[in-house]
XYZ file of C-alpha atoms in Angstrom:
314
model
C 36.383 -0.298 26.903
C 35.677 -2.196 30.087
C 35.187 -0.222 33.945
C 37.895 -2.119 35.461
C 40.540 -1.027 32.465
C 39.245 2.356 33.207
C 39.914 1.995 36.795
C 43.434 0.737 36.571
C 44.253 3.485 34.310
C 42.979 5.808 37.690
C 45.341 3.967 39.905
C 48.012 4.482 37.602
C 47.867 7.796 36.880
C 47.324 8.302 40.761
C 50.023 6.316 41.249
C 52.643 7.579 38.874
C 54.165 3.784 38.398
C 52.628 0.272 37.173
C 54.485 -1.432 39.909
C 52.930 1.016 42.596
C 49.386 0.587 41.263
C 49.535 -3.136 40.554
C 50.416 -3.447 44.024
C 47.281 -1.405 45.188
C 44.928 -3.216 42.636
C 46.674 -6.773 43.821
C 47.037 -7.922 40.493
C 50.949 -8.352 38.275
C 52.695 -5.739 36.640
C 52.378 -7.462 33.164
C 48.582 -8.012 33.882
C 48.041 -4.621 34.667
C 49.896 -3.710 31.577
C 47.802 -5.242 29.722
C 44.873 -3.628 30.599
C 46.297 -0.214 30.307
C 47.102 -1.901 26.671
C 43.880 -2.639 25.350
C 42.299 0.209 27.113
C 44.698 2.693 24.544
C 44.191 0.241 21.778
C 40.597 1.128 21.700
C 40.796 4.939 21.913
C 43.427 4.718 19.545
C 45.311 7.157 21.193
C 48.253 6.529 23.885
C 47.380 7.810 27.483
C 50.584 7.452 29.067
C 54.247 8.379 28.242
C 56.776 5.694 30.044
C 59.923 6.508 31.376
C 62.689 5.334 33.907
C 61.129 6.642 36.440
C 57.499 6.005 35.860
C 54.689 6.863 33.865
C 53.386 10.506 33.093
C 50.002 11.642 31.021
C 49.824 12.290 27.596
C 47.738 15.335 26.614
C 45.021 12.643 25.914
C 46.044 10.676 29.199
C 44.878 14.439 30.921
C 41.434 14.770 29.153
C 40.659 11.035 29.558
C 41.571 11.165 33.113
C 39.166 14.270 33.604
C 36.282 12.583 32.132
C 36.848 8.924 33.927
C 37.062 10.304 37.177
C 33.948 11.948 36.761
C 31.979 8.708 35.589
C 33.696 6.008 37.877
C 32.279 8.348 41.176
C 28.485 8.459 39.953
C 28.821 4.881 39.467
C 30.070 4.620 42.826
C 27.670 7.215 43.625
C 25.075 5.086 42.420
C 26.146 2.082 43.672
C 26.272 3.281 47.442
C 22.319 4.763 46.841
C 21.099 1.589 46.037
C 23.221 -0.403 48.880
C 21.278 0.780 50.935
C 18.093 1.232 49.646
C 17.229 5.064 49.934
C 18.284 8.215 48.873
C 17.688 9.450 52.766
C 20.449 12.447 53.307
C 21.394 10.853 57.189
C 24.866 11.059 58.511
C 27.388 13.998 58.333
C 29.520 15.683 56.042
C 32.874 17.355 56.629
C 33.123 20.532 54.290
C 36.208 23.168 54.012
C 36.302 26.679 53.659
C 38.706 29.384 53.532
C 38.667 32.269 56.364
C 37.577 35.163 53.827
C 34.069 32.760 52.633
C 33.455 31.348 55.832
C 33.064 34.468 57.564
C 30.506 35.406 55.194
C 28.740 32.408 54.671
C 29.355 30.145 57.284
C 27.030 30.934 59.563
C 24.048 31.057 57.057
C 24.946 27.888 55.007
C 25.114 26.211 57.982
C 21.735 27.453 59.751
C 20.225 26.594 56.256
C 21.474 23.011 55.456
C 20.593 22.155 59.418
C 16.727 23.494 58.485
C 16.526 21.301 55.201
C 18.138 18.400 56.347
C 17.334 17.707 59.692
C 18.733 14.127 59.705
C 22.306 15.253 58.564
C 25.183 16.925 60.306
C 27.057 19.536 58.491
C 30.668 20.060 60.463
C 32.377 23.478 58.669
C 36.529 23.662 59.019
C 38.166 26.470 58.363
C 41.744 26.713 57.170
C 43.503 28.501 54.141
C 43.884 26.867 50.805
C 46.817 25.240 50.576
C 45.883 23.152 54.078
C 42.338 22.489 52.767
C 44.163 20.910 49.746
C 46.446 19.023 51.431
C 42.729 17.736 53.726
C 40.619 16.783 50.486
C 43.446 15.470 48.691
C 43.969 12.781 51.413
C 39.987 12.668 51.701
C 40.167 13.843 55.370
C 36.899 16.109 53.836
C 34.414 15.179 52.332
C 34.622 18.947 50.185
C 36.234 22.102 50.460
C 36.020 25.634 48.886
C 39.761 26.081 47.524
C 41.472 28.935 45.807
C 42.168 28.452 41.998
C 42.430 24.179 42.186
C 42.697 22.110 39.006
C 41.732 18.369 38.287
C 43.758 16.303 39.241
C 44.220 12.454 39.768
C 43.529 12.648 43.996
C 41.052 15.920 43.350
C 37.998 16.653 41.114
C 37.274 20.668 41.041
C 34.338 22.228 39.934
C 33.911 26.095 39.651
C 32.029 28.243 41.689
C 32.990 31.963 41.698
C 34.960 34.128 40.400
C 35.450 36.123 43.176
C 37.335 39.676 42.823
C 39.983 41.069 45.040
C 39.849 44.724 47.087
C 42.352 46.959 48.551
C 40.601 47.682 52.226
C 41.666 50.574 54.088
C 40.509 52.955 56.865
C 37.508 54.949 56.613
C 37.941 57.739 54.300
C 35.483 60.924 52.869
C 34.080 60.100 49.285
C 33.602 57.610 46.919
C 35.833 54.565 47.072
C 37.501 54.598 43.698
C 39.111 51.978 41.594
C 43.205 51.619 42.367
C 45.563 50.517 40.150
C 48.147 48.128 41.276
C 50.601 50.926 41.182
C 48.968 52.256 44.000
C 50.311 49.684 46.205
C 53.916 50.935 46.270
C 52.831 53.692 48.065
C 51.233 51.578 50.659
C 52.110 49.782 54.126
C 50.656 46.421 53.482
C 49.624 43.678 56.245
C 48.501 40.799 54.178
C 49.061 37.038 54.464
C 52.152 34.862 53.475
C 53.403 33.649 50.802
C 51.538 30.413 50.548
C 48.199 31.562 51.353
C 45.945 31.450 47.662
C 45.055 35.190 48.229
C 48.910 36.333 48.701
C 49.924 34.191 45.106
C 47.392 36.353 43.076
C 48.298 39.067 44.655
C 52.291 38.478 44.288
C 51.288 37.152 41.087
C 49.892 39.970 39.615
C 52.091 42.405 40.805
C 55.236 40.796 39.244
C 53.448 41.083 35.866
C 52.940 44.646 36.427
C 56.474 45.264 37.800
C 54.923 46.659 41.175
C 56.834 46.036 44.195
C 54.648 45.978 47.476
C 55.991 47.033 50.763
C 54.760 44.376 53.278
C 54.957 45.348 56.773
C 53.050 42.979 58.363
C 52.582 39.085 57.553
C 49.566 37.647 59.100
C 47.402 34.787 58.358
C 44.243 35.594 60.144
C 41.596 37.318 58.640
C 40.171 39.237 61.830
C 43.586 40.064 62.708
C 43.942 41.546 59.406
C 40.918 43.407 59.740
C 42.124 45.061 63.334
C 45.128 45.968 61.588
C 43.854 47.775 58.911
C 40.842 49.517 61.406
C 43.988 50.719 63.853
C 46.280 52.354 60.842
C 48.624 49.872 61.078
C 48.240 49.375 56.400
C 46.265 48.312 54.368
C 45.168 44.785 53.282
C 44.093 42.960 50.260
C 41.148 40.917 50.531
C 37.778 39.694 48.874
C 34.736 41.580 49.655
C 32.487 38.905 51.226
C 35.186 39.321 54.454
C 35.148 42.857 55.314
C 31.494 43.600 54.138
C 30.076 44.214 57.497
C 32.645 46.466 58.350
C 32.125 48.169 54.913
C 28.255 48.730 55.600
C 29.286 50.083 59.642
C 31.637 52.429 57.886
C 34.762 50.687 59.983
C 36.952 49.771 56.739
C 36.612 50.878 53.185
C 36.919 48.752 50.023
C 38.295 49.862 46.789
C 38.690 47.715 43.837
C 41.311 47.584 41.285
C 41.493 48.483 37.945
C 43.383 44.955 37.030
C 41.617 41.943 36.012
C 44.109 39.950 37.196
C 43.129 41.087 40.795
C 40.698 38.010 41.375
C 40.621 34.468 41.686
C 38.512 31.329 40.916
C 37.194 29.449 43.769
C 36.415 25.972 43.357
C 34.565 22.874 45.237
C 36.613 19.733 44.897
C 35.726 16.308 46.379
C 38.552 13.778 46.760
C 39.289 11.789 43.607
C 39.385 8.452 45.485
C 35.874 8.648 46.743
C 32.511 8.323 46.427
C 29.975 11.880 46.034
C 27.367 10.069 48.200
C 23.878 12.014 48.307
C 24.841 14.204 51.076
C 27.868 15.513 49.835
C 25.767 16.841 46.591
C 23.501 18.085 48.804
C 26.101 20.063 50.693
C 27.347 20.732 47.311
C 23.907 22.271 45.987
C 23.948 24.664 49.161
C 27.119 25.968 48.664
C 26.538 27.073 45.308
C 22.799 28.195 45.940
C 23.959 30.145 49.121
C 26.767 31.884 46.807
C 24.517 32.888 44.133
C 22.060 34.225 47.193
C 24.790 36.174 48.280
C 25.770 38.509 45.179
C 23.019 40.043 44.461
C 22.644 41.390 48.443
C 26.626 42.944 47.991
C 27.669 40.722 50.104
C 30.583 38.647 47.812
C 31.678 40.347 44.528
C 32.192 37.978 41.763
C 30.697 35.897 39.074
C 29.767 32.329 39.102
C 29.062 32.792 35.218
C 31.148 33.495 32.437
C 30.157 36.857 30.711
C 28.213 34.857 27.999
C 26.511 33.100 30.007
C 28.776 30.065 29.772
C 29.793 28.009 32.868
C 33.371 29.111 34.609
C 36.343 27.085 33.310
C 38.766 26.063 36.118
């Protein structure tokens, strides 16, 4: 198994045609072909399924791809340390975050990444999931926190909580008790549209359950949502980490649901096609260290383990 077989495989996959990738690698069709040959030969397993229009993965052609992209960016890793002679995090690093996590953490992770790396520049963008997918897919960041992301060939995700979902409403006397999704068809909803990561769980799970929600309001703006909820316009859905300030002033209230279906996984992915340099780990180690900070203070709900112990699966 040689690197560069390993890399045209990447291209190909990524490119969902031999003719598109061997005209990105600059090499012939049959050449490439070749490659991708002897690279099967020796797992002894095919990788790719051709067709008219194209090539698609195999089963194996998935787990291979999952492990290669992995090993090909700490090479590259690697090879751009030792270009230029020293692990020194300088520079900047472009990392995006959803409305409901930056609120809660922005401010903090970026206060504490400034303090322990005074050389680097950490610039925070925030935008809902399916825009900070279409950013790190097209490496226009360096990382974002996305909504329920899998591997793929332009995006390597990694889990990092599993965050839980909570119906917030107006102040109210006593406890704030577990709903069940039922509960929702009695209530005026503002939430966000449908393409917003938050809005498919919750549309998501209510289909399973046969509950039919009665949206009043579609807004995609977190504080807006917030104002909404505070002025009796509905209720919202929403994780804790973004209301929990208004929680502790006694301005909203946060129930959570009975369902297990009401939460999601939130991810970091880098883009596929490049390089984890030094200083995107280290923006990657903050992330995770300021989320597992932040649960045991109530501030986000979740899990960033798996109830034995076991790291989340994406």
């Amino acid at each position: 198994m040689e690197l560069q077989e390993i890399r045209s495989f990447l291209e190909v996959a990524a490119a969902g045609s031999f003719s598109r990738a061997a005209v990105r690698l600059g090499v012939t069709q049959p050449a490439l072909s070749r490659q991708i040959a002897r690279l099967e030969a020796g797992l002894g397993r095919e990788l790719l399924y051709r067709h008219g229009r194209g090539v698609m993965l195999t089963d194996a052609g998935r787990r291979f791809l999952e492990v290669s992209q992995g090993v090909t960016q700490q090479l590259a890793a690697v090879r751009a340390e030792l270009a230029t002679g020293a692990l020194d995090l300088v520079g900047s690093v472009t990392l995006g975050m959803p409305p409901s996590l930056s609120a809660s953490m922005g401010a903090d992770l970026a206060l504490r990444f400034g303090s322990r790396h005074p050389g680097a520049a950490l610039r925070i963008r925030e935008a809902f999931s399916a825009i900070l997918l279409e950013w790190t897919e097209s490496a226009r960041l360096d990382l974002a926190v996305l909504y329920d992301a899998r591997n793929s060939p332009h995006l390597i995700a990694t889990p990092l909580l599993l965050e839980e979902f909570f119906l917030i409403e107006p102040p109210a006397a006593g406890a704030p008790e577990p709903v069940p999704l039922l509960f929702l068809e009695e209530q005026e909803l503002v939430v966000p549209g449908p393409e917003n990561g938050l809005r498919r769980v919750l549309d998501a799970a209510c289909a399973a359950e046969g509950v039919r929600l009665r949206v009043r309001m579609e807004v995609d703006c977190v504080p807006a949502l917030k104002q909404l909820v505070e002025r009796g316009v509905g209720s919202t859905v929403l994780p804790f980490g973004a209301v929990h300030r208004e929680v502790r002033e006694g301005r909203l209230r946060a129930r959570p649901f009975r369902s297990s279906a009401m939460r999601a996984l939130l991810v970091i992915a880098t883009p596929a096609n490049r390089p984890v340099t030094p200083l995107v780990r280290a923006a990657i180690r903050a992330v995770q260290e300021e989320v597992e900070r932040l649960i045991p203070l109530n501030v986000l709900r979740g899990a960033t383990r798996g109830p034995d112990g076991a790291t989340l699966v994406p």
